[in-house]
Amino acid sequence: LRKTSSKAAKAFAKIVTVPAVGFVFDDIVNQSQNSPMWQCKVLCLELLSIFVENAPEYLSHRMTELVPLLSALMWDSKKQVKEQAQTTLQEVCRCIDNNDIQPFVPALVSAIAHPEEVEECVHALSATTFVQTVDASALSVTVPLLERGFREKKTAVKRKCGVITENLAKLVDNPADVAPFMGVLEPALAKAAEEVADPECRSRCAAAHAALKDIAKRGREVAKVEAAPLEKVEAVLMKVIAKTEGAKVESSAQKISFKFVAKSARFMTTNQDATKDDWLEALQGPIKVLLPEGANKKVDAEKVAAAIMSACMSGEAAATGGVQESFDEDEEDAATEQLCDCRFSLAYGSRILLNNARLYLKRGARYGIVAAKSAGKTTLLTSIANGQVEGFPVDRLKTIFVQTDIPAAKARLSILEFAKDQVQEEMKLNDEEISAALVKS
């Protein structure tokens, strides 16, 4: 029975969607820590390894919890648990999207299990030139090494830990990523900067401490991404289902599927990097249960999933929080009228260009958009002009988008004909009035 249950659990783990991984993750972590049976602990660790394949981004976001958990289990009294914990930690570290850190993962994991390897690992890491953005997942596997390094007696090891910390701190984009580690790094750096006899070591640790405090200062402006209440998400989803011909939420299976879709959609709103394909993969399976017999369920489920994604990216079902932007304004700017301060999301095809982004505009100011090619500049401006940006005050502001390219069908029109084509329907002007306006301008 135990073997059959284990086999079934592993088979289930290989096919679950990303939101489903999120739903069971805490229970699996809890059992891996607290189960009285070592076989259960090993199975939970094996399931976490399987999730690396179908939910790598989710595990990456949970690395700050996984690394301490697995590190502790690597010292379990049962040999099988210790070995599986080390294997699982190696596996979940594959979710770290940082090519500077990846080559050191085996050494970093080994140093957790073998403290005598800490010094050698610190020396190797300090010789690395870090260039990629550092997030919480990368810090989760490096901070345990730094914590032990600062406890070493050798001054050279502490100095190199200070160098590594400073280099990593300079590459942190999101202050929230470093927040879970401040309680470890800041006291260690402060102590080394004051108590170590070597002046060079004190200098490097002081510089790292200053860089860390600067991140902490910015970090106070960051709010945790919070999902909307489930009942609000369900209400929005019910409206989408009501517009879908033949879709129902009546039978027991349909009600269960609807609940799962709602929870999955709520989960997806908190993933600011999710693409349209991610949404479809997470939702279209259970949506098929809600569709009528005989329908093209794959195509229809994709349409419903896309509609749910659109409905949940703004309004009452949207998540709140994230990085809170701050604006430096002098007294004159602060006194001018605020025209717009809204949050919205923007997608183009299968790409989500902006998720829970903030648009802040003041009267009389001129704004420019600087972004790489194909980042969505034109899509954003077109959406504003068409009144498609949630929260933009279309009732108070008139927008005109001047196209950089003229469509081929209108390329041979005269200036008068082109202007008439653009404004005739909305403004109801005749040729004489348009000509007079053009001459005056």
PDB file of C-alpha atoms in Angstrom, residues 71-335:
ATOM      1  CA  SER A  71      19.355  22.592   5.107  1.00  0.00           C
ATOM      2  CA  ALA A  72      17.894  21.502   8.431  1.00  0.00           C
ATOM      3  CA  LEU A  73      16.798  18.134   7.009  1.00  0.00           C
ATOM      4  CA  MET A  74      20.334  17.554   5.724  1.00  0.00           C
ATOM      5  CA  TRP A  75      21.200  17.089   9.416  1.00  0.00           C
ATOM      6  CA  ASP A  76      18.311  14.693  10.109  1.00  0.00           C
ATOM      7  CA  SER A  77      19.084  11.618  12.197  1.00  0.00           C
ATOM      8  CA  LYS A  78      17.813   9.313   9.454  1.00  0.00           C
ATOM      9  CA  LYS A  79      20.302   8.654   6.656  1.00  0.00           C
ATOM     10  CA  GLN A  80      17.621   8.349   3.952  1.00  0.00           C
ATOM     11  CA  VAL A  81      16.170  11.771   4.864  1.00  0.00           C
ATOM     12  CA  LYS A  82      19.615  13.416   4.900  1.00  0.00           C
ATOM     13  CA  GLU A  83      20.515  12.068   1.473  1.00  0.00           C
ATOM     14  CA  GLN A  84      17.176  12.958  -0.106  1.00  0.00           C
ATOM     15  CA  ALA A  85      17.267  16.459   1.423  1.00  0.00           C
ATOM     16  CA  GLN A  86      20.650  17.139  -0.187  1.00  0.00           C
ATOM     17  CA  THR A  87      19.444  15.752  -3.526  1.00  0.00           C
ATOM     18  CA  THR A  88      16.273  17.846  -3.358  1.00  0.00           C
ATOM     19  CA  LEU A  89      18.195  21.008  -2.514  1.00  0.00           C
ATOM     20  CA  GLN A  90      20.403  20.422  -5.546  1.00  0.00           C
ATOM     21  CA  GLU A  91      17.274  20.001  -7.664  1.00  0.00           C
ATOM     22  CA  VAL A  92      15.351  23.048  -6.433  1.00  0.00           C
ATOM     23  CA  CYS A  93      18.443  25.210  -6.900  1.00  0.00           C
ATOM     24  CA  ARG A  94      17.977  24.626 -10.620  1.00  0.00           C
ATOM     25  CA  CYS A  95      15.077  27.076 -10.306  1.00  0.00           C
ATOM     26  CA  ILE A  96      17.524  29.908  -9.546  1.00  0.00           C
ATOM     27  CA  ASP A  97      17.639  32.058 -12.671  1.00  0.00           C
ATOM     28  CA  ASN A  98      21.131  33.436 -12.158  1.00  0.00           C
ATOM     29  CA  ASN A  99      23.981  32.179 -14.322  1.00  0.00           C
ATOM     30  CA  ASP A 100      26.581  33.708 -11.987  1.00  0.00           C
ATOM     31  CA  ILE A 101      25.390  31.564  -9.072  1.00  0.00           C
ATOM     32  CA  GLN A 102      24.503  28.336 -10.895  1.00  0.00           C
ATOM     33  CA  PRO A 103      28.111  27.031 -11.302  1.00  0.00           C
ATOM     34  CA  PHE A 104      28.574  27.293  -7.516  1.00  0.00           C
ATOM     35  CA  VAL A 105      25.375  25.496  -6.495  1.00  0.00           C
ATOM     36  CA  PRO A 106      27.020  22.087  -5.892  1.00  0.00           C
ATOM     37  CA  ALA A 107      29.705  23.694  -3.724  1.00  0.00           C
ATOM     38  CA  LEU A 108      27.184  25.859  -1.866  1.00  0.00           C
ATOM     39  CA  VAL A 109      24.958  22.860  -1.093  1.00  0.00           C
ATOM     40  CA  SER A 110      27.946  20.757  -0.061  1.00  0.00           C
ATOM     41  CA  ALA A 111      29.177  23.512   2.269  1.00  0.00           C
ATOM     42  CA  ILE A 112      25.839  23.390   4.115  1.00  0.00           C
ATOM     43  CA  ALA A 113      26.380  19.710   4.848  1.00  0.00           C
ATOM     44  CA  HIS A 114      30.145  20.030   5.412  1.00  0.00           C
ATOM     45  CA  PRO A 115      31.106  23.212   7.327  1.00  0.00           C
ATOM     46  CA  GLU A 116      34.798  22.535   6.737  1.00  0.00           C
ATOM     47  CA  GLU A 117      34.232  23.466   3.073  1.00  0.00           C
ATOM     48  CA  VAL A 118      32.969  26.982   3.872  1.00  0.00           C
ATOM     49  CA  GLU A 119      36.357  28.708   3.563  1.00  0.00           C
ATOM     50  CA  GLU A 120      37.140  27.209   0.168  1.00  0.00           C
ATOM     51  CA  CYS A 121      33.679  28.038  -1.153  1.00  0.00           C
ATOM     52  CA  VAL A 122      33.949  31.663   0.050  1.00  0.00           C
ATOM     53  CA  HIS A 123      37.313  32.042  -1.720  1.00  0.00           C
ATOM     54  CA  ALA A 124      35.829  30.733  -4.981  1.00  0.00           C
ATOM     55  CA  LEU A 125      32.729  32.932  -4.784  1.00  0.00           C
ATOM     56  CA  SER A 126      34.714  36.084  -3.960  1.00  0.00           C
ATOM     57  CA  ALA A 127      36.716  35.675  -7.178  1.00  0.00           C
ATOM     58  CA  THR A 128      33.521  35.762  -9.270  1.00  0.00           C
ATOM     59  CA  THR A 129      32.432  38.840 -11.198  1.00  0.00           C
ATOM     60  CA  PHE A 130      28.682  39.144 -10.707  1.00  0.00           C
ATOM     61  CA  VAL A 131      26.803  40.790 -13.568  1.00  0.00           C
ATOM     62  CA  GLN A 132      23.236  39.432 -13.426  1.00  0.00           C
ATOM     63  CA  THR A 133      20.419  40.864 -11.353  1.00  0.00           C
ATOM     64  CA  VAL A 134      20.290  39.248  -7.919  1.00  0.00           C
ATOM     65  CA  ASP A 135      16.920  38.182  -6.518  1.00  0.00           C
ATOM     66  CA  ALA A 136      15.744  36.383  -3.390  1.00  0.00           C
ATOM     67  CA  SER A 137      16.275  32.917  -4.860  1.00  0.00           C
ATOM     68  CA  ALA A 138      19.963  33.625  -5.540  1.00  0.00           C
ATOM     69  CA  LEU A 139      20.413  35.123  -2.072  1.00  0.00           C
ATOM     70  CA  SER A 140      18.656  32.175  -0.423  1.00  0.00           C
ATOM     71  CA  VAL A 141      21.507  29.803  -1.297  1.00  0.00           C
ATOM     72  CA  THR A 142      24.403  32.265  -0.860  1.00  0.00           C
ATOM     73  CA  VAL A 143      23.427  33.891   2.462  1.00  0.00           C
ATOM     74  CA  PRO A 144      23.810  30.641   4.477  1.00  0.00           C
ATOM     75  CA  LEU A 145      27.420  30.496   3.258  1.00  0.00           C
ATOM     76  CA  LEU A 146      27.992  34.163   4.141  1.00  0.00           C
ATOM     77  CA  GLU A 147      26.456  33.663   7.585  1.00  0.00           C
ATOM     78  CA  ARG A 148      28.913  30.869   8.316  1.00  0.00           C
ATOM     79  CA  GLY A 149      31.757  32.794   6.704  1.00  0.00           C
ATOM     80  CA  PHE A 150      31.301  35.753   9.049  1.00  0.00           C
ATOM     81  CA  ARG A 151      31.556  33.315  11.971  1.00  0.00           C
ATOM     82  CA  GLU A 152      34.945  32.033  10.805  1.00  0.00           C
ATOM     83  CA  LYS A 153      37.962  33.085  12.840  1.00  0.00           C
ATOM     84  CA  LYS A 154      40.110  33.989   9.828  1.00  0.00           C
ATOM     85  CA  THR A 155      40.006  37.680   8.912  1.00  0.00           C
ATOM     86  CA  ALA A 156      40.537  36.905   5.220  1.00  0.00           C
ATOM     87  CA  VAL A 157      37.323  34.881   5.113  1.00  0.00           C
ATOM     88  CA  LYS A 158      35.321  37.695   6.747  1.00  0.00           C
ATOM     89  CA  ARG A 159      36.806  40.256   4.348  1.00  0.00           C
ATOM     90  CA  LYS A 160      35.836  38.159   1.346  1.00  0.00           C
ATOM     91  CA  CYS A 161      32.340  37.679   2.747  1.00  0.00           C
ATOM     92  CA  GLY A 162      32.101  41.478   2.903  1.00  0.00           C
ATOM     93  CA  VAL A 163      33.250  41.712  -0.727  1.00  0.00           C
ATOM     94  CA  ILE A 164      30.671  39.135  -1.848  1.00  0.00           C
ATOM     95  CA  THR A 165      27.867  40.858   0.077  1.00  0.00           C
ATOM     96  CA  GLU A 166      28.692  44.269  -1.393  1.00  0.00           C
ATOM     97  CA  ASN A 167      28.869  42.876  -4.934  1.00  0.00           C
ATOM     98  CA  LEU A 168      25.524  41.116  -4.542  1.00  0.00           C
ATOM     99  CA  ALA A 169      23.866  44.160  -2.932  1.00  0.00           C
ATOM    100  CA  LYS A 170      24.743  46.353  -5.905  1.00  0.00           C
ATOM    101  CA  LEU A 171      22.818  44.011  -8.212  1.00  0.00           C
ATOM    102  CA  VAL A 172      19.579  43.814  -6.209  1.00  0.00           C
ATOM    103  CA  ASP A 173      16.797  45.505  -8.198  1.00  0.00           C
ATOM    104  CA  ASN A 174      13.847  44.763  -5.930  1.00  0.00           C
ATOM    105  CA  PRO A 175      14.484  45.759  -2.291  1.00  0.00           C
ATOM    106  CA  ALA A 176      11.935  43.179  -1.146  1.00  0.00           C
ATOM    107  CA  ASP A 177      14.296  40.421  -2.297  1.00  0.00           C
ATOM    108  CA  VAL A 178      16.873  41.234   0.371  1.00  0.00           C
ATOM    109  CA  ALA A 179      14.411  41.855   3.213  1.00  0.00           C
ATOM    110  CA  PRO A 180      14.284  38.210   4.444  1.00  0.00           C
ATOM    111  CA  PHE A 181      18.074  38.218   4.898  1.00  0.00           C
ATOM    112  CA  MET A 182      18.576  41.561   6.619  1.00  0.00           C
ATOM    113  CA  GLY A 183      18.366  39.986  10.072  1.00  0.00           C
ATOM    114  CA  VAL A 184      21.347  37.778   9.211  1.00  0.00           C
ATOM    115  CA  LEU A 185      23.588  40.003   7.102  1.00  0.00           C
ATOM    116  CA  GLU A 186      23.214  43.419   8.733  1.00  0.00           C
ATOM    117  CA  PRO A 187      24.298  42.410  12.280  1.00  0.00           C
ATOM    118  CA  ALA A 188      27.180  40.310  10.898  1.00  0.00           C
ATOM    119  CA  LEU A 189      28.478  43.201   8.773  1.00  0.00           C
ATOM    120  CA  ALA A 190      28.031  45.764  11.540  1.00  0.00           C
ATOM    121  CA  LYS A 191      29.964  43.585  13.973  1.00  0.00           C
ATOM    122  CA  ALA A 192      32.792  42.935  11.510  1.00  0.00           C
ATOM    123  CA  ALA A 193      33.005  46.628  10.591  1.00  0.00           C
ATOM    124  CA  GLU A 194      33.534  47.552  14.254  1.00  0.00           C
ATOM    125  CA  GLU A 195      35.399  44.656  15.857  1.00  0.00           C
ATOM    126  CA  VAL A 196      37.812  43.161  13.289  1.00  0.00           C
ATOM    127  CA  ALA A 197      41.382  44.337  13.816  1.00  0.00           C
ATOM    128  CA  ASP A 198      42.352  44.478  10.143  1.00  0.00           C
ATOM    129  CA  PRO A 199      41.486  47.960   8.729  1.00  0.00           C
ATOM    130  CA  GLU A 200      40.979  46.689   5.177  1.00  0.00           C
ATOM    131  CA  CYS A 201      38.487  44.089   6.369  1.00  0.00           C
ATOM    132  CA  ARG A 202      36.643  46.695   8.432  1.00  0.00           C
ATOM    133  CA  SER A 203      36.533  48.999   5.402  1.00  0.00           C
ATOM    134  CA  ARG A 204      35.078  46.354   3.092  1.00  0.00           C
ATOM    135  CA  CYS A 205      32.492  45.252   5.643  1.00  0.00           C
ATOM    136  CA  ALA A 206      31.526  48.879   6.324  1.00  0.00           C
ATOM    137  CA  ALA A 207      31.018  49.474   2.587  1.00  0.00           C
ATOM    138  CA  ALA A 208      28.895  46.341   2.324  1.00  0.00           C
ATOM    139  CA  HIS A 209      26.926  47.395   5.410  1.00  0.00           C
ATOM    140  CA  ALA A 210      26.236  50.805   3.860  1.00  0.00           C
ATOM    141  CA  ALA A 211      25.058  49.192   0.607  1.00  0.00           C
ATOM    142  CA  LEU A 212      22.788  46.886   2.560  1.00  0.00           C
ATOM    143  CA  LYS A 213      21.292  49.723   4.626  1.00  0.00           C
ATOM    144  CA  ASP A 214      20.574  51.647   1.432  1.00  0.00           C
ATOM    145  CA  ILE A 215      18.615  48.672   0.111  1.00  0.00           C
ATOM    146  CA  ALA A 216      16.764  48.396   3.412  1.00  0.00           C
ATOM    147  CA  LYS A 217      15.793  52.065   3.182  1.00  0.00           C
ATOM    148  CA  ARG A 218      14.325  51.571  -0.274  1.00  0.00           C
ATOM    149  CA  GLY A 219      12.729  48.345   0.867  1.00  0.00           C
ATOM    150  CA  ARG A 220      10.360  50.159   3.202  1.00  0.00           C
ATOM    151  CA  GLU A 221       8.531  51.456   0.127  1.00  0.00           C
ATOM    152  CA  VAL A 222       7.779  47.937  -1.144  1.00  0.00           C
ATOM    153  CA  ALA A 223       4.372  46.415  -0.422  1.00  0.00           C
ATOM    154  CA  LYS A 224       3.736  42.697  -0.599  1.00  0.00           C
ATOM    155  CA  VAL A 225       1.636  41.593  -3.564  1.00  0.00           C
ATOM    156  CA  GLU A 226      -1.768  40.661  -2.154  1.00  0.00           C
ATOM    157  CA  ALA A 227      -4.462  38.741  -4.035  1.00  0.00           C
ATOM    158  CA  ALA A 228      -8.024  40.030  -4.053  1.00  0.00           C
ATOM    159  CA  PRO A 229     -10.565  38.255  -1.799  1.00  0.00           C
ATOM    160  CA  LEU A 230     -11.674  34.950  -3.316  1.00  0.00           C
ATOM    161  CA  GLU A 231     -15.331  35.965  -3.357  1.00  0.00           C
ATOM    162  CA  LYS A 232     -14.517  38.954  -5.587  1.00  0.00           C
ATOM    163  CA  VAL A 233     -12.586  36.749  -7.993  1.00  0.00           C
ATOM    164  CA  GLU A 234     -15.485  34.292  -8.045  1.00  0.00           C
ATOM    165  CA  ALA A 235     -17.931  37.107  -8.820  1.00  0.00           C
ATOM    166  CA  VAL A 236     -15.821  38.266 -11.771  1.00  0.00           C
ATOM    167  CA  LEU A 237     -15.461  34.692 -13.047  1.00  0.00           C
ATOM    168  CA  MET A 238     -19.208  34.090 -12.794  1.00  0.00           C
ATOM    169  CA  LYS A 239     -19.768  37.072 -15.111  1.00  0.00           C
ATOM    170  CA  VAL A 240     -17.336  35.588 -17.639  1.00  0.00           C
ATOM    171  CA  ILE A 241     -19.032  32.172 -17.430  1.00  0.00           C
ATOM    172  CA  ALA A 242     -22.456  33.783 -17.827  1.00  0.00           C
ATOM    173  CA  LYS A 243     -21.334  35.281 -21.155  1.00  0.00           C
ATOM    174  CA  THR A 244     -20.112  31.887 -22.411  1.00  0.00           C
ATOM    175  CA  GLU A 245     -22.819  30.072 -24.371  1.00  0.00           C
ATOM    176  CA  GLY A 246     -23.811  26.789 -22.762  1.00  0.00           C
ATOM    177  CA  ALA A 247     -21.390  27.059 -19.832  1.00  0.00           C
ATOM    178  CA  LYS A 248     -22.865  26.049 -16.474  1.00  0.00           C
ATOM    179  CA  VAL A 249     -21.974  25.793 -12.804  1.00  0.00           C
ATOM    180  CA  GLU A 250     -24.686  23.417 -11.651  1.00  0.00           C
ATOM    181  CA  SER A 251     -23.469  19.874 -11.034  1.00  0.00           C
ATOM    182  CA  SER A 252     -21.209  18.896  -8.158  1.00  0.00           C
ATOM    183  CA  ALA A 253     -18.262  18.420 -10.544  1.00  0.00           C
ATOM    184  CA  GLN A 254     -18.872  21.820 -12.132  1.00  0.00           C
ATOM    185  CA  LYS A 255     -19.032  23.554  -8.761  1.00  0.00           C
ATOM    186  CA  ILE A 256     -15.761  21.948  -7.675  1.00  0.00           C
ATOM    187  CA  SER A 257     -14.135  22.885 -10.997  1.00  0.00           C
ATOM    188  CA  PHE A 258     -15.406  26.461 -10.724  1.00  0.00           C
ATOM    189  CA  LYS A 259     -13.905  26.782  -7.231  1.00  0.00           C
ATOM    190  CA  PHE A 260     -10.608  25.432  -8.539  1.00  0.00           C
ATOM    191  CA  VAL A 261     -10.618  27.849 -11.488  1.00  0.00           C
ATOM    192  CA  ALA A 262     -11.340  30.769  -9.146  1.00  0.00           C
ATOM    193  CA  LYS A 263      -8.530  29.798  -6.769  1.00  0.00           C
ATOM    194  CA  SER A 264      -6.171  29.265  -9.697  1.00  0.00           C
ATOM    195  CA  ALA A 265      -7.024  32.646 -11.224  1.00  0.00           C
ATOM    196  CA  ARG A 266      -6.550  34.318  -7.849  1.00  0.00           C
ATOM    197  CA  PHE A 267      -3.163  32.610  -7.543  1.00  0.00           C
ATOM    198  CA  MET A 268      -2.124  33.722 -11.046  1.00  0.00           C
ATOM    199  CA  THR A 269      -2.891  37.391 -10.305  1.00  0.00           C
ATOM    200  CA  THR A 270      -0.051  37.414  -7.769  1.00  0.00           C
ATOM    201  CA  ASN A 271       2.481  36.263 -10.383  1.00  0.00           C
ATOM    202  CA  GLN A 272       3.546  39.512 -12.001  1.00  0.00           C
ATOM    203  CA  ASP A 273       5.670  37.680 -14.570  1.00  0.00           C
ATOM    204  CA  ALA A 274       2.959  35.285 -15.791  1.00  0.00           C
ATOM    205  CA  THR A 275       2.355  35.188 -19.553  1.00  0.00           C
ATOM    206  CA  LYS A 276      -0.876  34.470 -21.377  1.00  0.00           C
ATOM    207  CA  ASP A 277       0.354  30.921 -22.030  1.00  0.00           C
ATOM    208  CA  ASP A 278       0.872  30.473 -18.281  1.00  0.00           C
ATOM    209  CA  TRP A 279      -2.721  31.515 -17.653  1.00  0.00           C
ATOM    210  CA  LEU A 280      -4.060  29.173 -20.319  1.00  0.00           C
ATOM    211  CA  GLU A 281      -2.084  26.230 -18.975  1.00  0.00           C
ATOM    212  CA  ALA A 282      -3.333  26.893 -15.452  1.00  0.00           C
ATOM    213  CA  LEU A 283      -7.024  27.374 -16.284  1.00  0.00           C
ATOM    214  CA  GLN A 284      -8.146  25.646 -19.459  1.00  0.00           C
ATOM    215  CA  GLY A 285      -8.198  22.100 -18.015  1.00  0.00           C
ATOM    216  CA  PRO A 286     -10.814  22.661 -15.292  1.00  0.00           C
ATOM    217  CA  ILE A 287     -12.716  25.130 -17.495  1.00  0.00           C
ATOM    218  CA  LYS A 288     -13.592  22.267 -19.880  1.00  0.00           C
ATOM    219  CA  VAL A 289     -15.799  20.758 -17.158  1.00  0.00           C
ATOM    220  CA  LEU A 290     -17.961  23.891 -17.272  1.00  0.00           C
ATOM    221  CA  LEU A 291     -18.497  23.775 -21.042  1.00  0.00           C
ATOM    222  CA  PRO A 292     -21.418  22.028 -22.781  1.00  0.00           C
ATOM    223  CA  GLU A 293     -21.132  18.638 -24.469  1.00  0.00           C
ATOM    224  CA  GLY A 294     -20.300  18.747 -28.153  1.00  0.00           C
ATOM    225  CA  ALA A 295     -18.395  22.011 -27.943  1.00  0.00           C
ATOM    226  CA  ASN A 296     -14.849  22.389 -29.220  1.00  0.00           C
ATOM    227  CA  LYS A 297     -13.660  22.328 -25.649  1.00  0.00           C
ATOM    228  CA  LYS A 298      -9.981  23.077 -26.300  1.00  0.00           C
ATOM    229  CA  VAL A 299     -10.686  26.216 -28.344  1.00  0.00           C
ATOM    230  CA  ASP A 300     -13.578  27.371 -26.168  1.00  0.00           C
ATOM    231  CA  ALA A 301     -11.631  26.737 -22.952  1.00  0.00           C
ATOM    232  CA  GLU A 302      -8.774  28.856 -24.265  1.00  0.00           C
ATOM    233  CA  LYS A 303     -11.191  31.696 -25.061  1.00  0.00           C
ATOM    234  CA  VAL A 304     -12.749  31.542 -21.600  1.00  0.00           C
ATOM    235  CA  ALA A 305      -9.314  31.365 -19.955  1.00  0.00           C
ATOM    236  CA  ALA A 306      -8.173  34.418 -21.924  1.00  0.00           C
ATOM    237  CA  ALA A 307     -11.338  36.283 -20.889  1.00  0.00           C
ATOM    238  CA  ILE A 308     -10.737  35.371 -17.238  1.00  0.00           C
ATOM    239  CA  MET A 309      -7.143  36.561 -17.464  1.00  0.00           C
ATOM    240  CA  SER A 310      -8.266  39.889 -18.923  1.00  0.00           C
ATOM    241  CA  ALA A 311     -10.956  40.302 -16.258  1.00  0.00           C
ATOM    242  CA  CYS A 312      -8.553  39.515 -13.407  1.00  0.00           C
ATOM    243  CA  MET A 313      -5.730  41.817 -14.498  1.00  0.00           C
ATOM    244  CA  SER A 314      -7.602  44.936 -13.404  1.00  0.00           C
ATOM    245  CA  GLY A 315     -10.585  45.924 -11.309  1.00  0.00           C
ATOM    246  CA  GLU A 316     -11.816  44.196  -8.157  1.00  0.00           C
ATOM    247  CA  ALA A 317     -10.238  40.817  -8.959  1.00  0.00           C
ATOM    248  CA  ALA A 318      -6.726  42.215  -9.523  1.00  0.00           C
ATOM    249  CA  ALA A 319      -3.924  41.783  -7.021  1.00  0.00           C
ATOM    250  CA  THR A 320      -2.597  44.834  -5.184  1.00  0.00           C
ATOM    251  CA  GLY A 321       0.833  45.808  -3.905  1.00  0.00           C
ATOM    252  CA  GLY A 322       4.220  45.154  -5.417  1.00  0.00           C
ATOM    253  CA  VAL A 323       6.981  47.707  -5.743  1.00  0.00           C
ATOM    254  CA  GLN A 324       5.627  51.131  -4.840  1.00  0.00           C
ATOM    255  CA  GLU A 325       7.116  53.833  -7.010  1.00  0.00           C
ATOM    256  CA  SER A 326       8.114  57.149  -5.456  1.00  0.00           C
ATOM    257  CA  PHE A 327       8.332  60.489  -7.257  1.00  0.00           C
ATOM    258  CA  ASP A 328      10.700  63.327  -6.440  1.00  0.00           C
ATOM    259  CA  GLU A 329       8.735  66.564  -6.775  1.00  0.00           C
ATOM    260  CA  ASP A 330       9.729  70.112  -5.937  1.00  0.00           C
ATOM    261  CA  GLU A 331       7.217  72.537  -4.407  1.00  0.00           C
ATOM    262  CA  GLU A 332       6.095  73.853  -7.785  1.00  0.00           C
ATOM    263  CA  ASP A 333       5.400  70.358  -9.156  1.00  0.00           C
ATOM    264  CA  ALA A 334       3.648  69.289  -5.962  1.00  0.00           C
ATOM    265  CA  ALA A 335       1.253  72.224  -6.281  1.00  0.00           C
TER     266      ALA A 335
END
